[in-house]
PDB file of C-alpha atoms and ligand atoms in Angstrom:
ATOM      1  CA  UNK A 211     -18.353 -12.140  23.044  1.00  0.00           C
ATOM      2  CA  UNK A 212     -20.027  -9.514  21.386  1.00  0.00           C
ATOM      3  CA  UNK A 213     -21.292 -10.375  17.698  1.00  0.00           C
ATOM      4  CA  UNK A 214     -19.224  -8.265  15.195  1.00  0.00           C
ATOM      5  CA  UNK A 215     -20.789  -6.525  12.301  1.00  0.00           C
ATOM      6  CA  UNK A 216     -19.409  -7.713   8.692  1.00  0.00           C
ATOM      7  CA  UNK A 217     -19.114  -4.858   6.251  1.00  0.00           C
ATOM      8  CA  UNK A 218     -17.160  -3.371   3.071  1.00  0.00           C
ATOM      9  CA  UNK A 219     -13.986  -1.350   3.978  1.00  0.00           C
ATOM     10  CA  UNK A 220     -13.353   1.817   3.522  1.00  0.00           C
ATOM     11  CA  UNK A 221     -10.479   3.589   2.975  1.00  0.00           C
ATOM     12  CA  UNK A 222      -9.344   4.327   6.265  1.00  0.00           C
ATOM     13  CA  UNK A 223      -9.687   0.749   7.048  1.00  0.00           C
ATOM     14  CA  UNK A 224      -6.560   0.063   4.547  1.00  0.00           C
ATOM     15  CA  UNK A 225      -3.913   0.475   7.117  1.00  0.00           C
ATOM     16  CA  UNK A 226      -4.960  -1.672  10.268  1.00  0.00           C
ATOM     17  CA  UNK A 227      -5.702  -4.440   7.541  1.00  0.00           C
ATOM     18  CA  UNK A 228      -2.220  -4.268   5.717  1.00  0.00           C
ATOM     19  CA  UNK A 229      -1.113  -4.340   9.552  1.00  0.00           C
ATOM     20  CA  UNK A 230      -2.762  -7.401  10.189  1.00  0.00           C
ATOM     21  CA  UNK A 231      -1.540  -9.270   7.412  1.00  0.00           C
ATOM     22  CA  UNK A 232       1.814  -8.521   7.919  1.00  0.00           C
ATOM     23  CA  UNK A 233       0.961  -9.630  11.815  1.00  0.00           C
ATOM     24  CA  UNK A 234      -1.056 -12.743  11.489  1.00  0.00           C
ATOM     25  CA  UNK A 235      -0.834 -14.184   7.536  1.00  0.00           C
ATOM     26  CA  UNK A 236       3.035 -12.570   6.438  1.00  0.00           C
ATOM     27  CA  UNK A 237       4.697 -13.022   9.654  1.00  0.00           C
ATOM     28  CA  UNK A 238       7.940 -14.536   9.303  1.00  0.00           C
ATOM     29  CA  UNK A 239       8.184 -13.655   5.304  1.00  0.00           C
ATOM     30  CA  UNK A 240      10.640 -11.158   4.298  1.00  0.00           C
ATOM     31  CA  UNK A 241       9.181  -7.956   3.334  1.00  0.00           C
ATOM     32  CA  UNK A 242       5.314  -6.737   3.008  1.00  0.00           C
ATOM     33  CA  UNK A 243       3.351  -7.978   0.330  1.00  0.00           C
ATOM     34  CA  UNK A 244       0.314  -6.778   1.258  1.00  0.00           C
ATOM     35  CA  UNK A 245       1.149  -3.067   2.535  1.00  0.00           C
ATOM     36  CA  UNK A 246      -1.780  -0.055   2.679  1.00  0.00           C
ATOM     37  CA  UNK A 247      -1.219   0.553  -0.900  1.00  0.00           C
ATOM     38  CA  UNK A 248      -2.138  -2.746  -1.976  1.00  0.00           C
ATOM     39  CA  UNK A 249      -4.687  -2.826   0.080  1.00  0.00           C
ATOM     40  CA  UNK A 250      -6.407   0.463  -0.817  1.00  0.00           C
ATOM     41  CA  UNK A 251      -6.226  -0.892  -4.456  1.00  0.00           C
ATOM     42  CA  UNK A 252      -7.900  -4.031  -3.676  1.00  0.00           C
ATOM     43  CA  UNK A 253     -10.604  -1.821  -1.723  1.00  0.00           C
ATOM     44  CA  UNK A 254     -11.032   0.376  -4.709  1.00  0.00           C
ATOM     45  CA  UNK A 255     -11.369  -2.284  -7.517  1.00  0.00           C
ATOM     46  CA  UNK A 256     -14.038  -3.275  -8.762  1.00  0.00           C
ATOM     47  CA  UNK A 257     -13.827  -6.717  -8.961  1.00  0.00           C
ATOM     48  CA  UNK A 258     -12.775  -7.137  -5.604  1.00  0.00           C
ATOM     49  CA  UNK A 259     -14.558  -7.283  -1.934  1.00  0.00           C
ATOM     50  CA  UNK A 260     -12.420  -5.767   1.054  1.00  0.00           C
ATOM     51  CA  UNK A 261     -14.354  -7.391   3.893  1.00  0.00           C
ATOM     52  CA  UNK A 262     -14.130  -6.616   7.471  1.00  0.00           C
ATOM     53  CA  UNK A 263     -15.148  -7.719  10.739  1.00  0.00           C
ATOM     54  CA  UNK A 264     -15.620  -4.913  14.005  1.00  0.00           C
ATOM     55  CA  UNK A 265     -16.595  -4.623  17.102  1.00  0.00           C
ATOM     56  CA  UNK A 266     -17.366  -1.710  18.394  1.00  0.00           C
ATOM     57  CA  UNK A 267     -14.616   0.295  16.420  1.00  0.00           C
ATOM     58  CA  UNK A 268     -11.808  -1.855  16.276  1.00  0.00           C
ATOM     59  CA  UNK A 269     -11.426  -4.226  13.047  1.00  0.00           C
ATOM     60  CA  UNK A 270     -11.655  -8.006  14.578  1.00  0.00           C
ATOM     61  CA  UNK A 271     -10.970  -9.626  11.016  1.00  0.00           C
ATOM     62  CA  UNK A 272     -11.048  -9.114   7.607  1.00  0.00           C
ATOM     63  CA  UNK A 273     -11.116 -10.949   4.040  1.00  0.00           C
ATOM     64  CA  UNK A 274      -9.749  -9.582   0.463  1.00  0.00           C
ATOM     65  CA  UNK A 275     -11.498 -11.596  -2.388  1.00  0.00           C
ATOM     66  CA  UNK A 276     -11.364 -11.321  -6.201  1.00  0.00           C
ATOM     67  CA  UNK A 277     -14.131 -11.959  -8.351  1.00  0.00           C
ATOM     68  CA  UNK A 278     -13.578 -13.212 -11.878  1.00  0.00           C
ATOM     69  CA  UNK A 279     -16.097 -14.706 -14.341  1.00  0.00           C
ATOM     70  CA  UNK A 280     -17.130 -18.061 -12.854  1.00  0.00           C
ATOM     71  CA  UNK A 281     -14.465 -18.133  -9.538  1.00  0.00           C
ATOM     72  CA  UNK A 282     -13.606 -16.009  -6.972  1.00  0.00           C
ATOM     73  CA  UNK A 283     -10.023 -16.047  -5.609  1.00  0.00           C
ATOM     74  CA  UNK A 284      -9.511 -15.304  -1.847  1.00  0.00           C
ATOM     75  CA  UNK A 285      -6.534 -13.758  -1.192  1.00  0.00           C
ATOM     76  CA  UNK A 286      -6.172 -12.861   2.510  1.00  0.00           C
ATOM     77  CA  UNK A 287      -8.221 -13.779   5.670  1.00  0.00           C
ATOM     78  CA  UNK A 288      -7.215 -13.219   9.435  1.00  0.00           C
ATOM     79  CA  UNK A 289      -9.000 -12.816  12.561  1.00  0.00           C
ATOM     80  CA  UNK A 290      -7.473 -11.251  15.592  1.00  0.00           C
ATOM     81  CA  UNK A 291      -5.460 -13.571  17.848  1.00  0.00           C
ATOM     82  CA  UNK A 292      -8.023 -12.504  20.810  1.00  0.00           C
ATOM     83  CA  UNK A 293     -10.888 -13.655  18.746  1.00  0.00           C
ATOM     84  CA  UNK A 294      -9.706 -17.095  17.132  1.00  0.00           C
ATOM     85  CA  UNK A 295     -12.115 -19.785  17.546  1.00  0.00           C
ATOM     86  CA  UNK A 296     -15.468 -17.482  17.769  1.00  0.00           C
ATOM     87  CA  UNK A 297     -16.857 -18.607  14.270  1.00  0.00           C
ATOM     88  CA  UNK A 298     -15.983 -14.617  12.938  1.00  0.00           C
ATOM     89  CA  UNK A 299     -13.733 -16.531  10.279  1.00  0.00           C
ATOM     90  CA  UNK A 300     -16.559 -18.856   9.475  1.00  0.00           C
ATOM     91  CA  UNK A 301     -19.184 -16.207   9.488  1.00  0.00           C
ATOM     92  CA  UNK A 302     -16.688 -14.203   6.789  1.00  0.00           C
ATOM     93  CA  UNK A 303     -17.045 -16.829   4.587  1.00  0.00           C
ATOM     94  CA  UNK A 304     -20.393 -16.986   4.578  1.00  0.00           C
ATOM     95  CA  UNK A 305     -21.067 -13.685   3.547  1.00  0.00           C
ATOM     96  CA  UNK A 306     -18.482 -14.303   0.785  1.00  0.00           C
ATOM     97  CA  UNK A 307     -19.539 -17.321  -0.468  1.00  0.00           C
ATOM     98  CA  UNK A 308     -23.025 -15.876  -0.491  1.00  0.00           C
ATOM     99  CA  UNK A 309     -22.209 -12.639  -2.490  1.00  0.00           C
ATOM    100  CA  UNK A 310     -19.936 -14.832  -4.966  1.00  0.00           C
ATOM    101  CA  UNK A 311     -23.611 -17.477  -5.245  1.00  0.00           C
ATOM    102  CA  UNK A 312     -25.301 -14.389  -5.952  1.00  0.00           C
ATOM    103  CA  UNK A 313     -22.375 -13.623  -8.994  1.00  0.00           C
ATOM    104  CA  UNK A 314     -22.738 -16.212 -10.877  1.00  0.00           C
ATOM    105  CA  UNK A 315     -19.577 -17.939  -8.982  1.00  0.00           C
ATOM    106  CA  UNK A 316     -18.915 -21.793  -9.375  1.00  0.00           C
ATOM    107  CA  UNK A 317     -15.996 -22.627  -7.169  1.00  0.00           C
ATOM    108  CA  UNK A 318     -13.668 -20.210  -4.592  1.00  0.00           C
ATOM    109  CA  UNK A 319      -9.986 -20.258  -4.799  1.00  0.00           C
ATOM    110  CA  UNK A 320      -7.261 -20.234  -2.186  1.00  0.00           C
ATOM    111  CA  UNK A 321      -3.618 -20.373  -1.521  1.00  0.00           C
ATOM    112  CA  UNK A 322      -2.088 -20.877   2.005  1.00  0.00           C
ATOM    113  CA  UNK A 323       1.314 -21.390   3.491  1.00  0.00           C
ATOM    114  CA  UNK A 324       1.938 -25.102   3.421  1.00  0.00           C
ATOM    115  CA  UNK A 325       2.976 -25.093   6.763  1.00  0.00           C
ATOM    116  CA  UNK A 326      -0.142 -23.217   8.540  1.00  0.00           C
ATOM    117  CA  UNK A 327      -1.921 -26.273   9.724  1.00  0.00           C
ATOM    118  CA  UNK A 328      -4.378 -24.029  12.034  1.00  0.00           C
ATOM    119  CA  UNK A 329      -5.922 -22.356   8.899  1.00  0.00           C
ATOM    120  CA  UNK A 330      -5.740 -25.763   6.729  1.00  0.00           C
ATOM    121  CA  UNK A 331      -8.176 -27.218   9.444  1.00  0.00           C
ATOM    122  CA  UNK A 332     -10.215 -24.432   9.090  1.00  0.00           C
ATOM    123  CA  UNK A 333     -10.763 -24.341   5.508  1.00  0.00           C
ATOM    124  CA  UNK A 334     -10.869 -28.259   5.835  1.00  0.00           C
ATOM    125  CA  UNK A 335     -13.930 -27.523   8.058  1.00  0.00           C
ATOM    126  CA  UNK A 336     -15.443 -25.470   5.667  1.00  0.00           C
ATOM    127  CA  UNK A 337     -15.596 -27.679   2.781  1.00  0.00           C
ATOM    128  CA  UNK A 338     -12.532 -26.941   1.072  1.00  0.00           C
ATOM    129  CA  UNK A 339     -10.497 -29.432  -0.183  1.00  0.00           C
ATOM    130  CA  UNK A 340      -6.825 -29.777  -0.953  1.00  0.00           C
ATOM    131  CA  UNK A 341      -5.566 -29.802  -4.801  1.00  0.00           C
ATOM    132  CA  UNK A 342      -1.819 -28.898  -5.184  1.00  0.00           C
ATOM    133  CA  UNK A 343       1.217 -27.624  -3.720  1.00  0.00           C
ATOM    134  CA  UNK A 344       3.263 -24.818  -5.597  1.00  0.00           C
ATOM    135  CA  UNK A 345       6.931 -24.533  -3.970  1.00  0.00           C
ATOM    136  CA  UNK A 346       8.623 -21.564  -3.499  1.00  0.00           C
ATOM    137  CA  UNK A 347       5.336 -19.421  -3.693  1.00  0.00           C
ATOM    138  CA  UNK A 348       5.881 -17.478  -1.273  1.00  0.00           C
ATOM    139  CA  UNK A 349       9.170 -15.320  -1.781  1.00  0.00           C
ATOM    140  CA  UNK A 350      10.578 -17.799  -3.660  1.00  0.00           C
ATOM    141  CA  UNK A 351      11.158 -20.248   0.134  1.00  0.00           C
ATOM    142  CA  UNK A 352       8.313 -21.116   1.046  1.00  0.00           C
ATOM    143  CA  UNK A 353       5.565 -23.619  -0.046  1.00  0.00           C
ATOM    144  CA  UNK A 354       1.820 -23.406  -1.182  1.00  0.00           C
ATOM    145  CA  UNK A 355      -0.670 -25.015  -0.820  1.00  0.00           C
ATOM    146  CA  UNK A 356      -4.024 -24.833  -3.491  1.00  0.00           C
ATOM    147  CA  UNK A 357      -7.511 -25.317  -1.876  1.00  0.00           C
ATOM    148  CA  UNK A 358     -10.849 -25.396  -3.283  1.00  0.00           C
ATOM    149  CA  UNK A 359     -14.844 -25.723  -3.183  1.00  0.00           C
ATOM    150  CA  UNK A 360     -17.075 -25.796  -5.480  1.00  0.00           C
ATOM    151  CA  UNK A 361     -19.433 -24.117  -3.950  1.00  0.00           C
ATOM    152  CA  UNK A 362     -22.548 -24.727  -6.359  1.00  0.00           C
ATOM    153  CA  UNK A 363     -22.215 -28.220  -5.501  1.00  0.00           C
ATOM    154  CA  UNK A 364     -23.086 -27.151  -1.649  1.00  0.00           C
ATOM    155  CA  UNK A 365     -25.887 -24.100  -2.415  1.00  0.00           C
ATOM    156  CA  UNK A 366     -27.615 -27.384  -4.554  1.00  0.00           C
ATOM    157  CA  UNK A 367     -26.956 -29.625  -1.083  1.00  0.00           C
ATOM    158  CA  UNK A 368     -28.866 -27.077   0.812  1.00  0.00           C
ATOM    159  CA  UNK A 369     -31.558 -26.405  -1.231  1.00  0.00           C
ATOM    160  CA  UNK A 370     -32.334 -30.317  -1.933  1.00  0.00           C
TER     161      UNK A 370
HETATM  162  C1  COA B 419      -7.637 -19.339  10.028  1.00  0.00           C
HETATM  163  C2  COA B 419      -8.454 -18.298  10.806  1.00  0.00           C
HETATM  164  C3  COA B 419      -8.897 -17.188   9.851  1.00  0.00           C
HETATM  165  C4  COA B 419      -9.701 -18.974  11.418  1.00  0.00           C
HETATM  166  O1  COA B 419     -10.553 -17.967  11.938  1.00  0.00           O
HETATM  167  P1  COA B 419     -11.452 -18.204  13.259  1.00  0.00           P
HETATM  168  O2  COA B 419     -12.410 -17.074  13.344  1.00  0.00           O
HETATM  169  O3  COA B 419     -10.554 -18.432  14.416  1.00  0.00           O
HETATM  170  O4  COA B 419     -12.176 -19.574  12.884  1.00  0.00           O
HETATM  171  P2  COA B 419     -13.669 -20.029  13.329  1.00  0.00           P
HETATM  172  O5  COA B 419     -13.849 -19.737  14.776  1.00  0.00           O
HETATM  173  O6  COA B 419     -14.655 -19.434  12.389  1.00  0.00           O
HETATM  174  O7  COA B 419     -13.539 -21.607  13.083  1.00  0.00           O
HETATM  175  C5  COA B 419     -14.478 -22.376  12.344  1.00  0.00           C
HETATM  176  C6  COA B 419     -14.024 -23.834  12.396  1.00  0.00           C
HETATM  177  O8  COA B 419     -12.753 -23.996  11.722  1.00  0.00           O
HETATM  178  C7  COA B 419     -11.945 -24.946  12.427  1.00  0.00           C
HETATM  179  N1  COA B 419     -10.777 -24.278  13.017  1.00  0.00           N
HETATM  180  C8  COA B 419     -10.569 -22.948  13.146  1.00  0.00           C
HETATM  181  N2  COA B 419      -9.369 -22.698  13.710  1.00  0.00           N
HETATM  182  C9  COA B 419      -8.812 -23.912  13.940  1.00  0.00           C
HETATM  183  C10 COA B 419      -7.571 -24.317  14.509  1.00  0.00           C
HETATM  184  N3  COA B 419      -6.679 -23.422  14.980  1.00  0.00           N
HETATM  185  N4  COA B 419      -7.314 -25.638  14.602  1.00  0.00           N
HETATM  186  C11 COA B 419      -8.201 -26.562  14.156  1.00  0.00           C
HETATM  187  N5  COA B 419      -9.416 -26.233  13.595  1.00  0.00           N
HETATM  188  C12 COA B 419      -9.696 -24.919  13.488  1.00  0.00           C
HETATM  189  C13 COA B 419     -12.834 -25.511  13.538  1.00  0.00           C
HETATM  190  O9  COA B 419     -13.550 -26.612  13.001  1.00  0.00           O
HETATM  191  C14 COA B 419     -13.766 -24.341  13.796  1.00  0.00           C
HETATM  192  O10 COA B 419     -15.004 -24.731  14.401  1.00  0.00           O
HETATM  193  P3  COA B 419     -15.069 -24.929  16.031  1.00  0.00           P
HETATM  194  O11 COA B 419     -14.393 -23.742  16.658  1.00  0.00           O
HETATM  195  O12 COA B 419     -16.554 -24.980  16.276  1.00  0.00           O
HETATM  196  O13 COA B 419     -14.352 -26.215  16.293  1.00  0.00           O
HETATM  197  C15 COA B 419      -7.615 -17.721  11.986  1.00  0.00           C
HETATM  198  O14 COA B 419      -7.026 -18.794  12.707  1.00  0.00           O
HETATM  199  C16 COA B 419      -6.515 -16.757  11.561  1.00  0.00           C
HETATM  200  O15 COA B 419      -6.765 -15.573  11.377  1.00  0.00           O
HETATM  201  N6  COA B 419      -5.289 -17.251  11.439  1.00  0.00           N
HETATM  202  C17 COA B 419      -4.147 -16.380  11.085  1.00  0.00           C
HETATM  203  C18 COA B 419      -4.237 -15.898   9.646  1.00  0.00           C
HETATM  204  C19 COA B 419      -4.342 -17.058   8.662  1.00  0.00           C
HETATM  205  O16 COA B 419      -3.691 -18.076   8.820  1.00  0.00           O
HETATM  206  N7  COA B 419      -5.185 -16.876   7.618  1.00  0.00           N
HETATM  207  C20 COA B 419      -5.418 -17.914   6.630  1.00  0.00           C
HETATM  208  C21 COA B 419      -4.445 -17.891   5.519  1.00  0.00           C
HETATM  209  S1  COA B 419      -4.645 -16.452   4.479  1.00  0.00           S
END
């Protein structure tokens, strides 16, 4: 496989994204949270990085996170059914965790379908650990889960 380039979306990029999570993270959920509006916002604010992963042209996986003062909130992450299990979702979070290091960040937060026991072992594999369920997150039906990692605690790790 070839390695795929990690950068900041653009604006065009809004659509295949909202696509994708409807595809791969909303998929089964009624409606579409996360349509190209919402997802231009998120690439226009601020406070937020609109990551995303291509090869070549097409987008291979992408990552919506929210900064605040001392976390950072990730929202959405997916990688292409074609290109599970090539370390691009890993690789994603490294560049995130390193830009929210280098902002002062303490700990990243996440929320996940309860029942999505693919991405819990991934985040498990990262370092994240699990710290609550919220029911009816999701539309109201369906179940949370909270994850977290403090991800000072693992820059110090390294360094020592
Ligand atoms: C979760 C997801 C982003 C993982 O991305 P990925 O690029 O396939 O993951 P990586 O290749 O970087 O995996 C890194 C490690 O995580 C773990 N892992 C990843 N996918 C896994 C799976 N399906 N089952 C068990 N462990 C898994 C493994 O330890 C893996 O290392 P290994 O391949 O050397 O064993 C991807 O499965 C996905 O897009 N799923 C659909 C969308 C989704 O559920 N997003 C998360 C909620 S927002």
């Amino acid at each position: 496989m070839q390695v795929p380039t990690l950068r900041l979306a653009r604006l065009p990029d809004a659509y295949p994204i909202a696509l994708m999570s409807r595809e791969l993270i909303e998929s089964g959920l009624s409606g579409w949270s996360w349509d190209p509006e919402r997802v231009t916002r998120s690439i226009r604010a601020r406070d937020t990085s609109v990551l995303v992963a291509e090869i070549q042209h097409p987008i291979v996986g992408f990552a919506i996170m929210n900064f605040g003062d001392t976390s950072a909130h990730l929202s959405l992450l997916a990688v292409g059914l074609s290109h599970h299990r090539c370390g691009i979702g890993k690789r994603m979070m490294g560049w995130l965790e390193e830009s929210a290091l280098t902002a002062g960040i303490a700990s990243i937060n996440l929320e996940l379908r309860a029942n999505n026991h693919a991405a819990r072992d991934f985040y498990r594999a990262l370092g994240f650990t699990e710290t609550a369920y919220i029911p009816g997150y999701y539309r109201g039906v369906e179940t949370a889960l909270k994850m977290s990692r403090d991800i000072r605690r693992h820059a110090r790790d390294r360094i020592s």
